Structure formats: C-alpha cells, structure tokens
Amino acid sequence: MTARYKLVIFDFDGTLSDSGEWFLSIIDDLSDRFRFRRVDRAEVEVLRRRPTREVIAHLRIAGWKLPLIARYVRARFRDNASDIRTFDGVRAMLATLSDAGVRMMLCSSNGEDNVRAVLGADAARFEAFFCGSGLFGKVAKLRRAVKASGLAPADILAIGDETRDIDAARAVGLGCGAVLWGYANPDILTAMKPDVTFAAPAEIVAYLT
C-alpha cells in the first residue's frame, strides 16, 4: 500500500455501486412526495457539474426534509437492491486490495443492510461500516471511522465521487481521493483539487499497492 496511507475509506453509491440510473428512475416520485422541483432529464448533466449543496438549493429542497428523503430512499433501495450492481472492475479491485492486506472501511448515507446486499460476499473485505443518517452526515461518520481505526487522520485516504465527499474528508483531515465515474461530473471534482483522482478501479489498485 502507498506508504502515505494505512487505511482507505470508500464511499458506496456512485463509487462502488452503480446506482445513479436507479436514483434517477425514482426522482419524480421523490419530487412529488417531498414537494421539490422536478428534474428534467436535460438538466441532469448541468446538475452533475454543480456542488451538492447547489443542487439541493436549485431543487428548492428545505434542509429539514433531507433526513426524511434519505430515509425514504434507503427504504426504496432496499426493495430494489437485487437489481443494483457494482461498477465494472470494482469487485476485482476489492479482491486485489484485500489480498494485498489493504485495510478498508466504508462510509455511506445508505443503510448498511443495503450496502451488504449489493456487495454480497465482498462485504467481508471491509473491517467496518459507518452507514445511514442524513445526506451531510459523512463528517461524523468519518470521525467515527478514524477513532475505530486507531490511526491518525493523515494516515487515511477517503475515496468518493461527489463534492461533499471531498469536503467531508478535508473537514476531518483525511487524504481525499475522487473517482471520476460516479455522480458528479469529473470537471467539478478535479477543480476541487483532491489529493488524487481515479479514472478506473484498476488505478486505485495501482495507487494503493
């Protein structure tokens, strides 16, 4: 593993799990149920180029609704978990990292039962899961992960696919890596100057082993 890091913490949706199209398939239901702006398909690419908080403001989602939406999405995900796959190359990446002795944890706003349902046997490759809570609860989860790891924050690399993942990693003092195949447009992620970017799962293997 790269000498600088002794542990990697992965995000789930958009990083390991290819759930973006599924989420778009329920977005109209969410907007009707929670009374925020509908998303036109033509808007999707524009929104991918905006930070997470700007997207929420654009959709006129009140902050107090975010935990309710997150809870509802987790329940819908649970019902559809069997139809959701990991990105190509992710399972091979996890196997190689695990076999190389790389320590791995996972932090996600999704539920642990949902994460385990999608990962299947690969869930055993992670030493701990920090899941659930609201859309912007990742800072607290990362702090819990750091405490559980017994490591200094600077010894840990957090890898995600959204601007809020980079913000959360920096708030906790972790190294931040961004995958370029997830929800956010690659340009907005690279503009935030994370410590490292990855265009494919194999690049994570090459970086960490």
mmCIF file of N, CA and C in Angstrom, residues 147-205:
data_model
loop_
_atom_site.group_PDB
_atom_site.id
_atom_site.type_symbol
_atom_site.label_atom_id
_atom_site.label_comp_id
_atom_site.label_asym_id
_atom_site.label_seq_id
_atom_site.Cartn_x
_atom_site.Cartn_y
_atom_site.Cartn_z
ATOM 1 N N LYS A 147 -11.622 7.129 14.657
ATOM 2 C CA LYS A 147 -11.488 6.660 16.035
ATOM 3 C C LYS A 147 -11.373 5.140 16.086
ATOM 4 N N ALA A 148 -12.209 4.457 15.306
ATOM 5 C CA ALA A 148 -12.193 2.997 15.302
ATOM 6 C C ALA A 148 -10.903 2.437 14.710
ATOM 7 N N SER A 149 -10.298 3.173 13.799
ATOM 8 C CA SER A 149 -9.101 2.680 13.104
ATOM 9 C C SER A 149 -7.860 2.704 13.986
ATOM 10 N N GLY A 150 -7.833 3.623 14.950
ATOM 11 C CA GLY A 150 -6.641 3.792 15.765
ATOM 12 C C GLY A 150 -5.522 4.525 15.052
ATOM 13 N N LEU A 151 -5.828 5.109 13.903
ATOM 14 C CA LEU A 151 -4.827 5.810 13.099
ATOM 15 C C LEU A 151 -5.004 7.318 13.180
ATOM 16 N N ALA A 152 -3.970 8.030 12.787
ATOM 17 C CA ALA A 152 -4.070 9.478 12.635
ATOM 18 C C ALA A 152 -4.812 9.775 11.339
ATOM 19 N N PRO A 153 -5.608 10.859 11.293
ATOM 20 C CA PRO A 153 -6.339 11.187 10.060
ATOM 21 C C PRO A 153 -5.456 11.256 8.818
ATOM 22 N N ALA A 154 -4.237 11.761 8.967
ATOM 23 C CA ALA A 154 -3.353 11.904 7.810
ATOM 24 C C ALA A 154 -2.917 10.568 7.232
ATOM 25 N N ASP A 155 -3.139 9.469 7.977
ATOM 26 C CA ASP A 155 -2.760 8.143 7.500
ATOM 27 C C ASP A 155 -3.884 7.457 6.719
ATOM 28 N N ILE A 156 -4.998 8.183 6.527
ATOM 29 C CA ILE A 156 -6.198 7.574 5.938
ATOM 30 C C ILE A 156 -6.582 8.309 4.652
ATOM 31 N N LEU A 157 -6.945 7.544 3.630
ATOM 32 C CA LEU A 157 -7.435 8.095 2.365
ATOM 33 C C LEU A 157 -8.922 7.787 2.241
ATOM 34 N N ALA A 158 -9.745 8.818 2.059
ATOM 35 C CA ALA A 158 -11.178 8.645 1.814
ATOM 36 C C ALA A 158 -11.441 8.821 0.323
ATOM 37 N N ILE A 159 -12.166 7.881 -0.271
ATOM 38 C CA ILE A 159 -12.422 7.905 -1.712
ATOM 39 C C ILE A 159 -13.919 7.999 -1.959
ATOM 40 N N GLY A 160 -14.349 9.014 -2.723
ATOM 41 C CA GLY A 160 -15.754 9.198 -3.049
ATOM 42 C C GLY A 160 -15.936 9.764 -4.437
ATOM 43 N N ASP A 161 -17.188 10.100 -4.767
ATOM 44 C CA ASP A 161 -17.494 10.529 -6.137
ATOM 45 C C ASP A 161 -18.227 11.863 -6.202
ATOM 46 N N GLU A 162 -18.394 12.545 -5.056
ATOM 47 C CA GLU A 162 -19.125 13.807 -5.042
ATOM 48 C C GLU A 162 -18.322 14.888 -4.339
ATOM 49 N N THR A 163 -18.727 16.138 -4.581
ATOM 50 C CA THR A 163 -18.034 17.252 -3.933
ATOM 51 C C THR A 163 -18.152 17.166 -2.424
ATOM 52 N N ARG A 164 -19.297 16.696 -1.927
ATOM 53 C CA ARG A 164 -19.472 16.603 -0.471
ATOM 54 C C ARG A 164 -18.542 15.563 0.131
ATOM 55 N N ASP A 165 -18.130 14.560 -0.647
ATOM 56 C CA ASP A 165 -17.169 13.577 -0.147
ATOM 57 C C ASP A 165 -15.803 14.227 0.069
ATOM 58 N N ILE A 166 -15.403 15.071 -0.865
ATOM 59 C CA ILE A 166 -14.131 15.783 -0.730
ATOM 60 C C ILE A 166 -14.192 16.739 0.447
ATOM 61 N N ASP A 167 -15.293 17.483 0.558
ATOM 62 C CA ASP A 167 -15.453 18.421 1.674
ATOM 63 C C ASP A 167 -15.373 17.705 3.017
ATOM 64 N N ALA A 168 -16.046 16.557 3.121
ATOM 65 C CA ALA A 168 -16.066 15.814 4.380
ATOM 66 C C ALA A 168 -14.683 15.292 4.739
ATOM 67 N N ALA A 169 -13.970 14.747 3.757
ATOM 68 C CA ALA A 169 -12.626 14.230 4.019
ATOM 69 C C ALA A 169 -11.712 15.348 4.507
ATOM 70 N N ARG A 170 -11.789 16.480 3.880
ATOM 71 C CA ARG A 170 -10.941 17.608 4.286
ATOM 72 C C ARG A 170 -11.309 18.125 5.675
ATOM 73 N N ALA A 171 -12.599 18.106 5.997
ATOM 74 C CA ALA A 171 -13.036 18.583 7.311
ATOM 75 C C ALA A 171 -12.462 17.726 8.435
ATOM 76 N N VAL A 172 -12.203 16.453 8.131
ATOM 77 C CA VAL A 172 -11.690 15.529 9.144
ATOM 78 C C VAL A 172 -10.166 15.414 9.080
ATOM 79 N N GLY A 173 -9.568 15.983 8.045
ATOM 80 C CA GLY A 173 -8.117 15.938 7.906
ATOM 81 C C GLY A 173 -7.589 14.709 7.206
ATOM 82 N N LEU A 174 -8.463 14.037 6.444
ATOM 83 C CA LEU A 174 -8.065 12.844 5.704
ATOM 84 C C LEU A 174 -7.524 13.205 4.331
ATOM 85 N N GLY A 175 -6.762 12.304 3.756
ATOM 86 C CA GLY A 175 -6.459 12.434 2.350
ATOM 87 C C GLY A 175 -7.748 12.218 1.571
ATOM 88 N N CYS A 176 -7.904 12.902 0.446
ATOM 89 C CA CYS A 176 -9.151 12.755 -0.312
ATOM 90 C C CYS A 176 -8.861 12.317 -1.742
ATOM 91 N N GLY A 177 -9.527 11.243 -2.143
ATOM 92 C CA GLY A 177 -9.439 10.749 -3.495
ATOM 93 C C GLY A 177 -10.808 10.813 -4.149
ATOM 94 N N ALA A 178 -10.851 11.097 -5.433
ATOM 95 C CA ALA A 178 -12.118 11.213 -6.156
ATOM 96 C C ALA A 178 -12.132 10.262 -7.338
ATOM 97 N N VAL A 179 -13.200 9.473 -7.445
ATOM 98 C CA VAL A 179 -13.380 8.639 -8.633
ATOM 99 C C VAL A 179 -14.151 9.455 -9.671
ATOM 100 N N LEU A 180 -13.807 9.261 -10.918
ATOM 101 C CA LEU A 180 -14.359 10.090 -11.996
ATOM 102 C C LEU A 180 -15.462 9.388 -12.773
ATOM 103 N N TRP A 181 -15.992 8.300 -12.212
ATOM 104 C CA TRP A 181 -17.046 7.556 -12.913
ATOM 105 C C TRP A 181 -18.401 7.643 -12.192
ATOM 106 N N GLY A 182 -18.528 8.462 -11.160
ATOM 107 C CA GLY A 182 -19.736 8.472 -10.345
ATOM 108 C C GLY A 182 -20.720 9.564 -10.692
ATOM 109 N N TYR A 183 -21.407 10.089 -9.656
ATOM 110 C CA TYR A 183 -22.486 11.051 -9.856
ATOM 111 C C TYR A 183 -21.987 12.387 -10.395
ATOM 112 N N ALA A 184 -20.964 12.940 -9.771
ATOM 113 C CA ALA A 184 -20.516 14.286 -10.143
ATOM 114 C C ALA A 184 -19.717 14.265 -11.447
ATOM 115 N N ASN A 185 -19.818 15.349 -12.190
ATOM 116 C CA ASN A 185 -19.027 15.486 -13.406
ATOM 117 C C ASN A 185 -17.533 15.543 -13.053
ATOM 118 N N PRO A 186 -16.683 14.850 -13.799
ATOM 119 C CA PRO A 186 -15.250 14.851 -13.478
ATOM 120 C C PRO A 186 -14.634 16.238 -13.375
ATOM 121 N N ASP A 187 -15.105 17.189 -14.191
ATOM 122 C CA ASP A 187 -14.503 18.525 -14.185
ATOM 123 C C ASP A 187 -14.668 19.224 -12.844
ATOM 124 N N ILE A 188 -15.858 19.083 -12.224
ATOM 125 C CA ILE A 188 -16.067 19.771 -10.953
ATOM 126 C C ILE A 188 -15.245 19.114 -9.846
ATOM 127 N N LEU A 189 -15.035 17.817 -9.958
ATOM 128 C CA LEU A 189 -14.210 17.135 -8.960
ATOM 129 C C LEU A 189 -12.742 17.526 -9.087
ATOM 130 N N THR A 190 -12.222 17.517 -10.302
ATOM 131 C CA THR A 190 -10.817 17.884 -10.481
ATOM 132 C C THR A 190 -10.570 19.344 -10.123
ATOM 133 N N ALA A 191 -11.575 20.205 -10.327
ATOM 134 C CA ALA A 191 -11.437 21.614 -9.963
ATOM 135 C C ALA A 191 -11.276 21.805 -8.454
ATOM 136 N N MET A 192 -11.768 20.849 -7.668
ATOM 137 C CA MET A 192 -11.621 20.916 -6.213
ATOM 138 C C MET A 192 -10.250 20.454 -5.750
ATOM 139 N N LYS A 193 -9.438 19.970 -6.676
ATOM 140 C CA LYS A 193 -8.057 19.561 -6.409
ATOM 141 C C LYS A 193 -7.935 18.548 -5.268
ATOM 142 N N PRO A 194 -8.615 17.401 -5.410
ATOM 143 C CA PRO A 194 -8.400 16.339 -4.424
ATOM 144 C C PRO A 194 -6.954 15.859 -4.486
ATOM 145 N N ASP A 195 -6.535 15.110 -3.497
ATOM 146 C CA ASP A 195 -5.149 14.644 -3.469
ATOM 147 C C ASP A 195 -4.852 13.696 -4.622
ATOM 148 N N VAL A 196 -5.860 12.956 -5.048
ATOM 149 C CA VAL A 196 -5.664 12.013 -6.153
ATOM 150 C C VAL A 196 -7.010 11.756 -6.816
ATOM 151 N N THR A 197 -6.992 11.546 -8.120
ATOM 152 C CA THR A 197 -8.205 11.167 -8.853
ATOM 153 C C THR A 197 -7.976 9.824 -9.525
ATOM 154 N N PHE A 198 -9.093 9.109 -9.746
ATOM 155 C CA PHE A 198 -9.018 7.781 -10.348
ATOM 156 C C PHE A 198 -10.033 7.691 -11.484
ATOM 157 N N ALA A 199 -9.570 7.268 -12.652
ATOM 158 C CA ALA A 199 -10.454 7.129 -13.809
ATOM 159 C C ALA A 199 -11.005 5.723 -13.949
ATOM 160 N N ALA A 200 -10.457 4.771 -13.187
ATOM 161 C CA ALA A 200 -10.913 3.385 -13.249
ATOM 162 C C ALA A 200 -10.516 2.690 -11.952
ATOM 163 N N PRO A 201 -11.261 1.662 -11.540
ATOM 164 C CA PRO A 201 -10.907 0.949 -10.310
ATOM 165 C C PRO A 201 -9.477 0.412 -10.302
ATOM 166 N N ALA A 202 -8.982 0.002 -11.450
ATOM 167 C CA ALA A 202 -7.612 -0.521 -11.511
ATOM 168 C C ALA A 202 -6.591 0.528 -11.087
ATOM 169 N N GLU A 203 -6.908 1.802 -11.283
ATOM 170 C CA GLU A 203 -5.982 2.858 -10.867
ATOM 171 C C GLU A 203 -5.897 2.954 -9.347
ATOM 172 N N ILE A 204 -6.990 2.617 -8.660
ATOM 173 C CA ILE A 204 -6.957 2.594 -7.190
ATOM 174 C C ILE A 204 -6.029 1.486 -6.721
ATOM 175 N N VAL A 205 -6.112 0.330 -7.364
ATOM 176 C CA VAL A 205 -5.209 -0.779 -7.041
ATOM 177 C C VAL A 205 -3.760 -0.360 -7.228
#
